[in-house]
mmCIF file of C-alpha atoms in Angstrom:
data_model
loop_
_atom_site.group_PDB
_atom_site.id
_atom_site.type_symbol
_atom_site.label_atom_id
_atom_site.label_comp_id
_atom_site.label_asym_id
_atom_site.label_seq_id
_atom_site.Cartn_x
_atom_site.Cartn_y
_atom_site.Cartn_z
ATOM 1 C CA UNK A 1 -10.808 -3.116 -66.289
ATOM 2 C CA UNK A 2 -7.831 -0.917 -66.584
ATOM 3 C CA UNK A 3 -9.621 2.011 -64.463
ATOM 4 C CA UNK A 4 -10.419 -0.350 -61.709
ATOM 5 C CA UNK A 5 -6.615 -2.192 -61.699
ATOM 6 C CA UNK A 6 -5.311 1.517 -61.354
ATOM 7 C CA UNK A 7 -7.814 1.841 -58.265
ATOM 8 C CA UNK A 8 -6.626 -1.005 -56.872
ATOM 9 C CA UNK A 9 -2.622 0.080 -56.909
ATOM 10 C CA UNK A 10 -3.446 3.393 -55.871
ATOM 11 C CA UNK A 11 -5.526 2.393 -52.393
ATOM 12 C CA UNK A 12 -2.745 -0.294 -51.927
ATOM 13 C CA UNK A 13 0.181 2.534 -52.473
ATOM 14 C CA UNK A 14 -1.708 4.549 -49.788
ATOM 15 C CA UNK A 15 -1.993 2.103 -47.425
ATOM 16 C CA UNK A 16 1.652 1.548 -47.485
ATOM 17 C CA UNK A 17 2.385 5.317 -47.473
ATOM 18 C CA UNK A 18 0.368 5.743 -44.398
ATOM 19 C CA UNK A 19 2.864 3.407 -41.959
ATOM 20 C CA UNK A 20 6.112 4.802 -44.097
ATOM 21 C CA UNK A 21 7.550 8.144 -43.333
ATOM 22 C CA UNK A 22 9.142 10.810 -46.143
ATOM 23 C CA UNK A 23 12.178 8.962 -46.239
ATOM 24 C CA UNK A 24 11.299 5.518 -46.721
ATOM 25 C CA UNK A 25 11.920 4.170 -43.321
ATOM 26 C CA UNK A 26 8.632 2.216 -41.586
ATOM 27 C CA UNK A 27 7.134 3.937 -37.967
ATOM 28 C CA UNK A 28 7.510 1.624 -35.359
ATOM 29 C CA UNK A 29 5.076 2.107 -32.924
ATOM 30 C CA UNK A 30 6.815 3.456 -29.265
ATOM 31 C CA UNK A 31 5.889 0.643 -26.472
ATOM 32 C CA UNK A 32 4.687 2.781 -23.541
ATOM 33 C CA UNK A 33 5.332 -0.300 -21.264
ATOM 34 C CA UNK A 34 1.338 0.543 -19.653
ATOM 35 C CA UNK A 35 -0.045 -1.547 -17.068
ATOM 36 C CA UNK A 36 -1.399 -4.123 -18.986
ATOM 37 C CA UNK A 37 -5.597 -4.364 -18.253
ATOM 38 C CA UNK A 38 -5.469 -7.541 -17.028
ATOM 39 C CA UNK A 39 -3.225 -6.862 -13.886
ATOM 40 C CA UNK A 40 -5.279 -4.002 -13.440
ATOM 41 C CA UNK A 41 -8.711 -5.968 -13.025
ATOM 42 C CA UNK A 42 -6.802 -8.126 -10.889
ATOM 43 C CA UNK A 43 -5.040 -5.572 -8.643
ATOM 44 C CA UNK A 44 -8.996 -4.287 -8.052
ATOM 45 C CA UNK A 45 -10.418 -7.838 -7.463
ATOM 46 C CA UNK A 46 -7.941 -7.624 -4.585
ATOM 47 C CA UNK A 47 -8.724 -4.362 -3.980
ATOM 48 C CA UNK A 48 -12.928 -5.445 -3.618
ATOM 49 C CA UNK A 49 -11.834 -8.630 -1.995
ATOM 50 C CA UNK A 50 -10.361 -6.402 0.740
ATOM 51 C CA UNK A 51 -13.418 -3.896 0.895
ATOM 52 C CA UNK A 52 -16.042 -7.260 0.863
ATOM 53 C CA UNK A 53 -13.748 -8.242 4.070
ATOM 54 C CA UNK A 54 -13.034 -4.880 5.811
ATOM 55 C CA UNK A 55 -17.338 -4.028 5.503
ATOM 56 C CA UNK A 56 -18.624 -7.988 6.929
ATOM 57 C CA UNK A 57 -16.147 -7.346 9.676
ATOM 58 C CA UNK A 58 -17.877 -3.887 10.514
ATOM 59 C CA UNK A 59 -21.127 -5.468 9.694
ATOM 60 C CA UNK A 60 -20.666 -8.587 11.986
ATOM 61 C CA UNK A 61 -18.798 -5.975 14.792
ATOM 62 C CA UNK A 62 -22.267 -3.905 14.738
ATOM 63 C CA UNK A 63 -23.724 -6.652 15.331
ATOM 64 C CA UNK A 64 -21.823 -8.140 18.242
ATOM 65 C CA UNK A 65 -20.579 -4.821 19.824
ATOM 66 C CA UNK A 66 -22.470 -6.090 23.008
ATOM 67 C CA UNK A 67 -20.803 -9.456 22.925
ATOM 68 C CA UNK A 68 -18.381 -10.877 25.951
ATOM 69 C CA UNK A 69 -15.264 -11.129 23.199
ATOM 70 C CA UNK A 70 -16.209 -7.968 21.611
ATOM 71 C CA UNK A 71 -16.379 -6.047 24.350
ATOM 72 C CA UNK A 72 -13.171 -7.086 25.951
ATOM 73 C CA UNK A 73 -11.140 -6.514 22.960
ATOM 74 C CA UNK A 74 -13.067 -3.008 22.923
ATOM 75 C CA UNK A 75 -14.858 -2.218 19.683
ATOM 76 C CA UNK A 76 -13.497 1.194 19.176
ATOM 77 C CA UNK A 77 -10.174 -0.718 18.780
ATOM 78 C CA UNK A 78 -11.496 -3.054 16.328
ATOM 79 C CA UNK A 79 -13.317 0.298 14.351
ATOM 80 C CA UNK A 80 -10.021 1.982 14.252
ATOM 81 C CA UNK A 81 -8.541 -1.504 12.629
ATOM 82 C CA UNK A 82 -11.019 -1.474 10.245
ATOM 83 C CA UNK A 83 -10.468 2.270 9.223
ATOM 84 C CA UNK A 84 -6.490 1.423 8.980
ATOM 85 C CA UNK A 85 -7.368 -1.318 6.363
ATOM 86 C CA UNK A 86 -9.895 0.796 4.107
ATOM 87 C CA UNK A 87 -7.510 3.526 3.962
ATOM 88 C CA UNK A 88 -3.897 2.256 3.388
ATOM 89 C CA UNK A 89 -6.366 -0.290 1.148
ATOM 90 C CA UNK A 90 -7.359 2.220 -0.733
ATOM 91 C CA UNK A 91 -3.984 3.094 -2.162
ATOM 92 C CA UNK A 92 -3.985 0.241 -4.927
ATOM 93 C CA UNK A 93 -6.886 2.855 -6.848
ATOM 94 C CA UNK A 94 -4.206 5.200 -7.396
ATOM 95 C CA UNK A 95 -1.544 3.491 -7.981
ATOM 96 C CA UNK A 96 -3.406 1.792 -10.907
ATOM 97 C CA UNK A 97 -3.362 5.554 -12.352
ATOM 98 C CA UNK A 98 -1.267 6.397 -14.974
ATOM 99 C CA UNK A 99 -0.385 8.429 -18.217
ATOM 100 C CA UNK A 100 0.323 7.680 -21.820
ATOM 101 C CA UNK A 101 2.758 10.752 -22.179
ATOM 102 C CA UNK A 102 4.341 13.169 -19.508
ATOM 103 C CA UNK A 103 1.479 13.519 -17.400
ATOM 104 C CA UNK A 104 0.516 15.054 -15.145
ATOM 105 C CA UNK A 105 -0.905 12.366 -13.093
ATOM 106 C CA UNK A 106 -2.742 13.995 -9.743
ATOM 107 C CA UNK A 107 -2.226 10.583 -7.559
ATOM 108 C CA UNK A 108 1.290 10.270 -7.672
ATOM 109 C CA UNK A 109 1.603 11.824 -4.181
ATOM 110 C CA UNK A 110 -1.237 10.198 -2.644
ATOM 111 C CA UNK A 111 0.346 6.947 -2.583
ATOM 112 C CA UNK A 112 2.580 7.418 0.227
ATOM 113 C CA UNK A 113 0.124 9.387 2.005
ATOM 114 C CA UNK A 114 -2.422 6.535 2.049
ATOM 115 C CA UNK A 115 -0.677 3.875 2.589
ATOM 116 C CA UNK A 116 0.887 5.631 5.173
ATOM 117 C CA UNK A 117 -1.482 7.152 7.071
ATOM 118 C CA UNK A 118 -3.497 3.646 7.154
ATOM 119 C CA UNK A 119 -0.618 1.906 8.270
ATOM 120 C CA UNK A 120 -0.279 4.467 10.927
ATOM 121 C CA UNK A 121 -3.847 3.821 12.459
ATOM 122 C CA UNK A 122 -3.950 0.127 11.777
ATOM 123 C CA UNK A 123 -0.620 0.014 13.275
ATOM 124 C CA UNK A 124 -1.372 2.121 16.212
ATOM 125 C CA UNK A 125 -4.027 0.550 17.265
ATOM 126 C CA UNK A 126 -2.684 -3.136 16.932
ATOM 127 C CA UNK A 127 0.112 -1.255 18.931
ATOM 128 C CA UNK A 128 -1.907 0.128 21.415
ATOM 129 C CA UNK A 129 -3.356 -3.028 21.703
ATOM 130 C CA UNK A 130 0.163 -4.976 22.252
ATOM 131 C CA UNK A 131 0.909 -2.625 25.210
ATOM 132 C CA UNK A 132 -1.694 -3.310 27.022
ATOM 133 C CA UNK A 133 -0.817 -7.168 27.221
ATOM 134 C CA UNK A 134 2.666 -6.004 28.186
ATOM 135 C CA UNK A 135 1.316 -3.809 30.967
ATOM 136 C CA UNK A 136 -0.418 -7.001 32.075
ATOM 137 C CA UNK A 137 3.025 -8.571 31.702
ATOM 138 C CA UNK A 138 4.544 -6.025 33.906
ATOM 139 C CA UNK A 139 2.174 -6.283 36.514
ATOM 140 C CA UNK A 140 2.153 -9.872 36.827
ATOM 141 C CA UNK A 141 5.301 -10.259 36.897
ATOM 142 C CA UNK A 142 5.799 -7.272 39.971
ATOM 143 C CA UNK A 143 3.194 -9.283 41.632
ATOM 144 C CA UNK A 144 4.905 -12.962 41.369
ATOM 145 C CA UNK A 145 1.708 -13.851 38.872
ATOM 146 C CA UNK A 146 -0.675 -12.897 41.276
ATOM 147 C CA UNK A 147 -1.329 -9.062 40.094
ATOM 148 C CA UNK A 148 -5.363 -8.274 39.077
ATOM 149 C CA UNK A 149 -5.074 -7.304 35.287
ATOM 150 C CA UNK A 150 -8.786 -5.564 35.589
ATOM 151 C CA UNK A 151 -7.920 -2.494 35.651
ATOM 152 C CA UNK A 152 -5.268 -2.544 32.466
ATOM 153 C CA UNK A 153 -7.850 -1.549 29.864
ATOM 154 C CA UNK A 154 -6.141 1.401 27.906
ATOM 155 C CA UNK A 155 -8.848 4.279 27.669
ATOM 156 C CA UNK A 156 -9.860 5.796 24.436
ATOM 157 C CA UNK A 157 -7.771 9.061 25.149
ATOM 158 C CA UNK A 158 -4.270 7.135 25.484
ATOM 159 C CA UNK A 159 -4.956 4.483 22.242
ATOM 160 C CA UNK A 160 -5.421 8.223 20.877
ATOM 161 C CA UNK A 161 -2.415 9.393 21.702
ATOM 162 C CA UNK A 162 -0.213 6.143 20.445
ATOM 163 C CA UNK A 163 -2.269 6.626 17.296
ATOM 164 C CA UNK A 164 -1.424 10.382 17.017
ATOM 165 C CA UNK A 165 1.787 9.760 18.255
ATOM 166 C CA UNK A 166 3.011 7.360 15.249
ATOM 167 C CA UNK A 167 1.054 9.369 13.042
ATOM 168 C CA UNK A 168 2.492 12.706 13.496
ATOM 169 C CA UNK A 169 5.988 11.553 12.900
ATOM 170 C CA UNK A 170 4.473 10.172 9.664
ATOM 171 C CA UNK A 171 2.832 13.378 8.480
ATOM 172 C CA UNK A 172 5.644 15.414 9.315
ATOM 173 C CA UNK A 173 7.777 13.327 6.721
ATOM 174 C CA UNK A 174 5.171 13.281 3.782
ATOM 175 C CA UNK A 175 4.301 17.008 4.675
ATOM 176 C CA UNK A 176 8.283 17.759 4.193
ATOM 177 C CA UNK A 177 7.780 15.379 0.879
ATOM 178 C CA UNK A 178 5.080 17.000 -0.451
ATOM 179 C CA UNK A 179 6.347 20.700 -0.174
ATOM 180 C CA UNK A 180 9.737 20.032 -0.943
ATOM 181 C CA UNK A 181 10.567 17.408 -3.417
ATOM 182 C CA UNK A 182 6.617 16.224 -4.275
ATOM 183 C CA UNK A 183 6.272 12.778 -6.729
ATOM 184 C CA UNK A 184 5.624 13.698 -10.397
ATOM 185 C CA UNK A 185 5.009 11.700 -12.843
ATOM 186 C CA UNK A 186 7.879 11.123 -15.794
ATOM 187 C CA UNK A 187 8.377 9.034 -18.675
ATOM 188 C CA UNK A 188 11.696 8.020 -19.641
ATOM 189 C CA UNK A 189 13.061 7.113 -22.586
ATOM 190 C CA UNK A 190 14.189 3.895 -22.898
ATOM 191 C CA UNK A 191 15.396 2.908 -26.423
ATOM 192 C CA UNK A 192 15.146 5.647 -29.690
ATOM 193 C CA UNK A 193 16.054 5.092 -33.200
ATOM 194 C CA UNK A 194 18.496 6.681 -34.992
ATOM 195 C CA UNK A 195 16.757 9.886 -35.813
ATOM 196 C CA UNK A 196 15.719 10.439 -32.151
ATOM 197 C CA UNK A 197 12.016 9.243 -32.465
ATOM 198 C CA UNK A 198 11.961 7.402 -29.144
ATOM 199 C CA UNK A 199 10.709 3.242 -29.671
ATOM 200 C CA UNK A 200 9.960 2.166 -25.702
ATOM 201 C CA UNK A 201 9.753 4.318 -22.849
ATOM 202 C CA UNK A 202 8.077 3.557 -19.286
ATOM 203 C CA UNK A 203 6.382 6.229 -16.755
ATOM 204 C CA UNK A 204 6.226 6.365 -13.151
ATOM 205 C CA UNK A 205 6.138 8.524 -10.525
ATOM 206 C CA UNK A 206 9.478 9.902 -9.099
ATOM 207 C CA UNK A 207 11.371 12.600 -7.846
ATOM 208 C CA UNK A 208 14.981 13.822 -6.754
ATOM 209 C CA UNK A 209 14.767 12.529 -3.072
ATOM 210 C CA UNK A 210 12.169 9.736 -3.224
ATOM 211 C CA UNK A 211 14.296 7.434 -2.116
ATOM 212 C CA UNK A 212 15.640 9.403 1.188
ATOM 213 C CA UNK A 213 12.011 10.050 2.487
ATOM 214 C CA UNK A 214 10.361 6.823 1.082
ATOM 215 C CA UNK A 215 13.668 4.868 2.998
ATOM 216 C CA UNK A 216 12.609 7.102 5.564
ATOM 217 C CA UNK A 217 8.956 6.417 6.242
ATOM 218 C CA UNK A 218 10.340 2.739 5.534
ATOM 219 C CA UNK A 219 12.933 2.686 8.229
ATOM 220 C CA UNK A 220 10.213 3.779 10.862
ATOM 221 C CA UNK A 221 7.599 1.562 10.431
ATOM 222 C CA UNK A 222 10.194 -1.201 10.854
ATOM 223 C CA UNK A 223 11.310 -0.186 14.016
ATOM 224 C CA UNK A 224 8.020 0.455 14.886
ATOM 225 C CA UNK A 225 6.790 -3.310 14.134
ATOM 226 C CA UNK A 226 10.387 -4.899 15.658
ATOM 227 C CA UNK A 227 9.834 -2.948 18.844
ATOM 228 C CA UNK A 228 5.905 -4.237 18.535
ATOM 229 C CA UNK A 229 7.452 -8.440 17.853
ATOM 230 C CA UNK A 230 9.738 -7.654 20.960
ATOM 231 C CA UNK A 231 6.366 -6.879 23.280
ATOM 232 C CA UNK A 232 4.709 -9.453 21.844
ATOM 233 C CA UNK A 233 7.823 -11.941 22.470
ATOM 234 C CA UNK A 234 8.260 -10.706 26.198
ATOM 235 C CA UNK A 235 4.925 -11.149 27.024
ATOM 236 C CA UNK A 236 3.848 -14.088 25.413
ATOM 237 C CA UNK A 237 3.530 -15.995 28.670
ATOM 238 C CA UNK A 238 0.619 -14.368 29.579
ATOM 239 C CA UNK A 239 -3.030 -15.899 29.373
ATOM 240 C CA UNK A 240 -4.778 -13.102 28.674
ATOM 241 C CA UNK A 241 -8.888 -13.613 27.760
ATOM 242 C CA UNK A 242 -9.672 -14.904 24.526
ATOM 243 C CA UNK A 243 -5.703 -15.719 23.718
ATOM 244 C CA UNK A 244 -5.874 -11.682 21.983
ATOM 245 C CA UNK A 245 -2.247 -11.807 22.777
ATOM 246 C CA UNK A 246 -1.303 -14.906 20.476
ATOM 247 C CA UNK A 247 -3.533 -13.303 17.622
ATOM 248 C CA UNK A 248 -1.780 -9.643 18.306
ATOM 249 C CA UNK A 249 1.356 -11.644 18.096
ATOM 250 C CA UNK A 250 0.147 -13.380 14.660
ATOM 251 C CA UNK A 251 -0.945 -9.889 13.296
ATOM 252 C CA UNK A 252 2.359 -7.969 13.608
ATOM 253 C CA UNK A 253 4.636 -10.748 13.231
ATOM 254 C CA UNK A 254 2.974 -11.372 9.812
ATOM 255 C CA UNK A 255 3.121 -7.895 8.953
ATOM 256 C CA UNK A 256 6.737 -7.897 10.036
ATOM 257 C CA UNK A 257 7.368 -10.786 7.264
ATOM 258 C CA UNK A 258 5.562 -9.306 4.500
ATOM 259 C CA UNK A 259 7.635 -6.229 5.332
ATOM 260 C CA UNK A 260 11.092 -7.915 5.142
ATOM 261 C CA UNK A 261 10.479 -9.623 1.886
ATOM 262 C CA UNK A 262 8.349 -6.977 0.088
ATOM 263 C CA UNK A 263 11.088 -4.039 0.126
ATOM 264 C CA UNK A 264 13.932 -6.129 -0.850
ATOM 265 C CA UNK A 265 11.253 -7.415 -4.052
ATOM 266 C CA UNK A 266 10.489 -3.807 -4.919
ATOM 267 C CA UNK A 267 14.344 -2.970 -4.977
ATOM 268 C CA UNK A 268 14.920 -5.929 -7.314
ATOM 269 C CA UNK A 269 11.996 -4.886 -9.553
ATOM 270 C CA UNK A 270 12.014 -0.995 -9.019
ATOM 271 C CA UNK A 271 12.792 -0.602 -12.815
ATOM 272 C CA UNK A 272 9.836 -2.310 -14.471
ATOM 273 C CA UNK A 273 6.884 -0.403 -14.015
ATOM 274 C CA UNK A 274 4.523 -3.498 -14.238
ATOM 275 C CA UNK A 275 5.785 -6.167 -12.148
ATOM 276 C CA UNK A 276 6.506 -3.268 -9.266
ATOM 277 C CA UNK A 277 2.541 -2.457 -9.386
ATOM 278 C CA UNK A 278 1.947 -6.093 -9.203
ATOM 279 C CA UNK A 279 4.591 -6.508 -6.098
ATOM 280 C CA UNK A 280 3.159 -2.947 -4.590
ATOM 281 C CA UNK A 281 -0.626 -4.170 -4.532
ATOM 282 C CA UNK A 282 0.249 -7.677 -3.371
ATOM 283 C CA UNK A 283 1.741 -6.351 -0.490
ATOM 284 C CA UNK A 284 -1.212 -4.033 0.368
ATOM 285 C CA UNK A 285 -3.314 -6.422 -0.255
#
């Protein structure tokens, strides 16, 4: 009885021993402040609610490529849309990627790129798209309404050129990003005890000038989509087939709105690693 009471206080002793350090004081855990798994399966529910859309719409285009509606909104428009969303889609995989400790984590930089470069096509093309109702515009109103829009089909070779046109200015900012101040991931400190041992911390990727070139990619894609709402505005009289002007108009003023409110959001929540990743993939979603 004795021999088994002695086993008894001895597995209990080290049990306490094992969450105590040498000088009596109790480990506390550090809180690493990780994306809880929860918002991550819902960030890629959004992310394969997106793909399920982006693949019925290719599907169903296949399908109709030979249709009246199709064909006048031109398919390879509508392909290059589709390609816009996968990619800048895309993004919420690696933003979901993270570290327990100082990294390195491989995707930081391929967030902005992404995004970016989908937004780009996705933009061009919707962009593309808007000037060609505002050439109609133009010519109508030259010809006192009585101009023949036939001929104001944009050929592949000039949506090409808006498209490379937005996107080179786009590469040439994350190409200056990459080589010169590239995202890293860091984890930061947030609260230590009093020997030092730190007790929360939170990790994300950053660098020195993230702010300049981010609030530079920023800065142009607004002006981009303002200049796109003012087309849109100052042509909106025109009845052009299938109404693709009102739904242009819908597209980019929408985008425009999620836009506005998004950045100011991200500002407000910039510091919490968590809610930012929810407000990041909400607004790529």
């Amino acid at each position: 009885m004795r021999g088994a009471f002695d086993l008894f206080l001895n597995t209990s002793f080290v049990r306490i021993s094992s969450s105590v350090s040498d000088d009596c004081s109790i480990e506390v855990p550090e809180e690493l402040n990780l994306i809880p798994d929860t918002m991550v399966i819902i960030a890629y529910t959004m992310l394969a609610i997106n793909m399920t859309v982006i693949f019925s719409c290719a599907i169903w285009l296949y399908f109709q490529r030979n249709s009246s509606q199709v064909r006048v909104s031109q398919p390879f428009f509508l392909c290059l849309v589709l390609v816009g969303c996968l990619i800048s889609s895309s993004t919420i995989i690696v933003l979901a990627e993270e570290d327990e400790g100082d990294g390195p984590v491989h995707a930081c930089m391929a967030i902005p790129w992404l995004y970016s470069i989908g937004f780009s096509v996705t933009f061009g093309t919707l962009f593309a798209k808007i000037r060609r109702v505002y050439k109609i515009f133009l010519n109508a109103a030259n010809a006192r309404g009585g101009g023949d829009t036939r001929n104001n089909i944009i050929s592949v070779q000039e949506t090409l050129a808006v498209i490379g046109a937005v996107l080179i200015v786009d590469i040439i900012i994350l190409l200056v990003w990459t080589i010169v101040d590239p995202l890293q991931w860091e984890r930061t400190v947030i609260s230590a005890d009093q020997f030092g041992e730190p007790l929360e911390s939170q990790g994300m990727c950053v660098s020195d000038h993230w702010s300049a070139f981010g609030g530079a990619i920023a800065a142009l894609h607004l002006i981009l989509m303002a200049v796109a709402c003012y087309l849109c505005y100052v042509s909106r009289g025109i009845p052009t087939r299938f109404s693709e002007g009102k739904y242009l108009s819908i597209a980019m003023i929408s985008n425009l709105q999620i836009f506005i409110v998004g950045i100011p959001i991200l500002v407000v929540v910039g510091g919490d690693p968590q809610t930012s990743f929810f407000v990041r993939v909400t607004i790529i979603w």
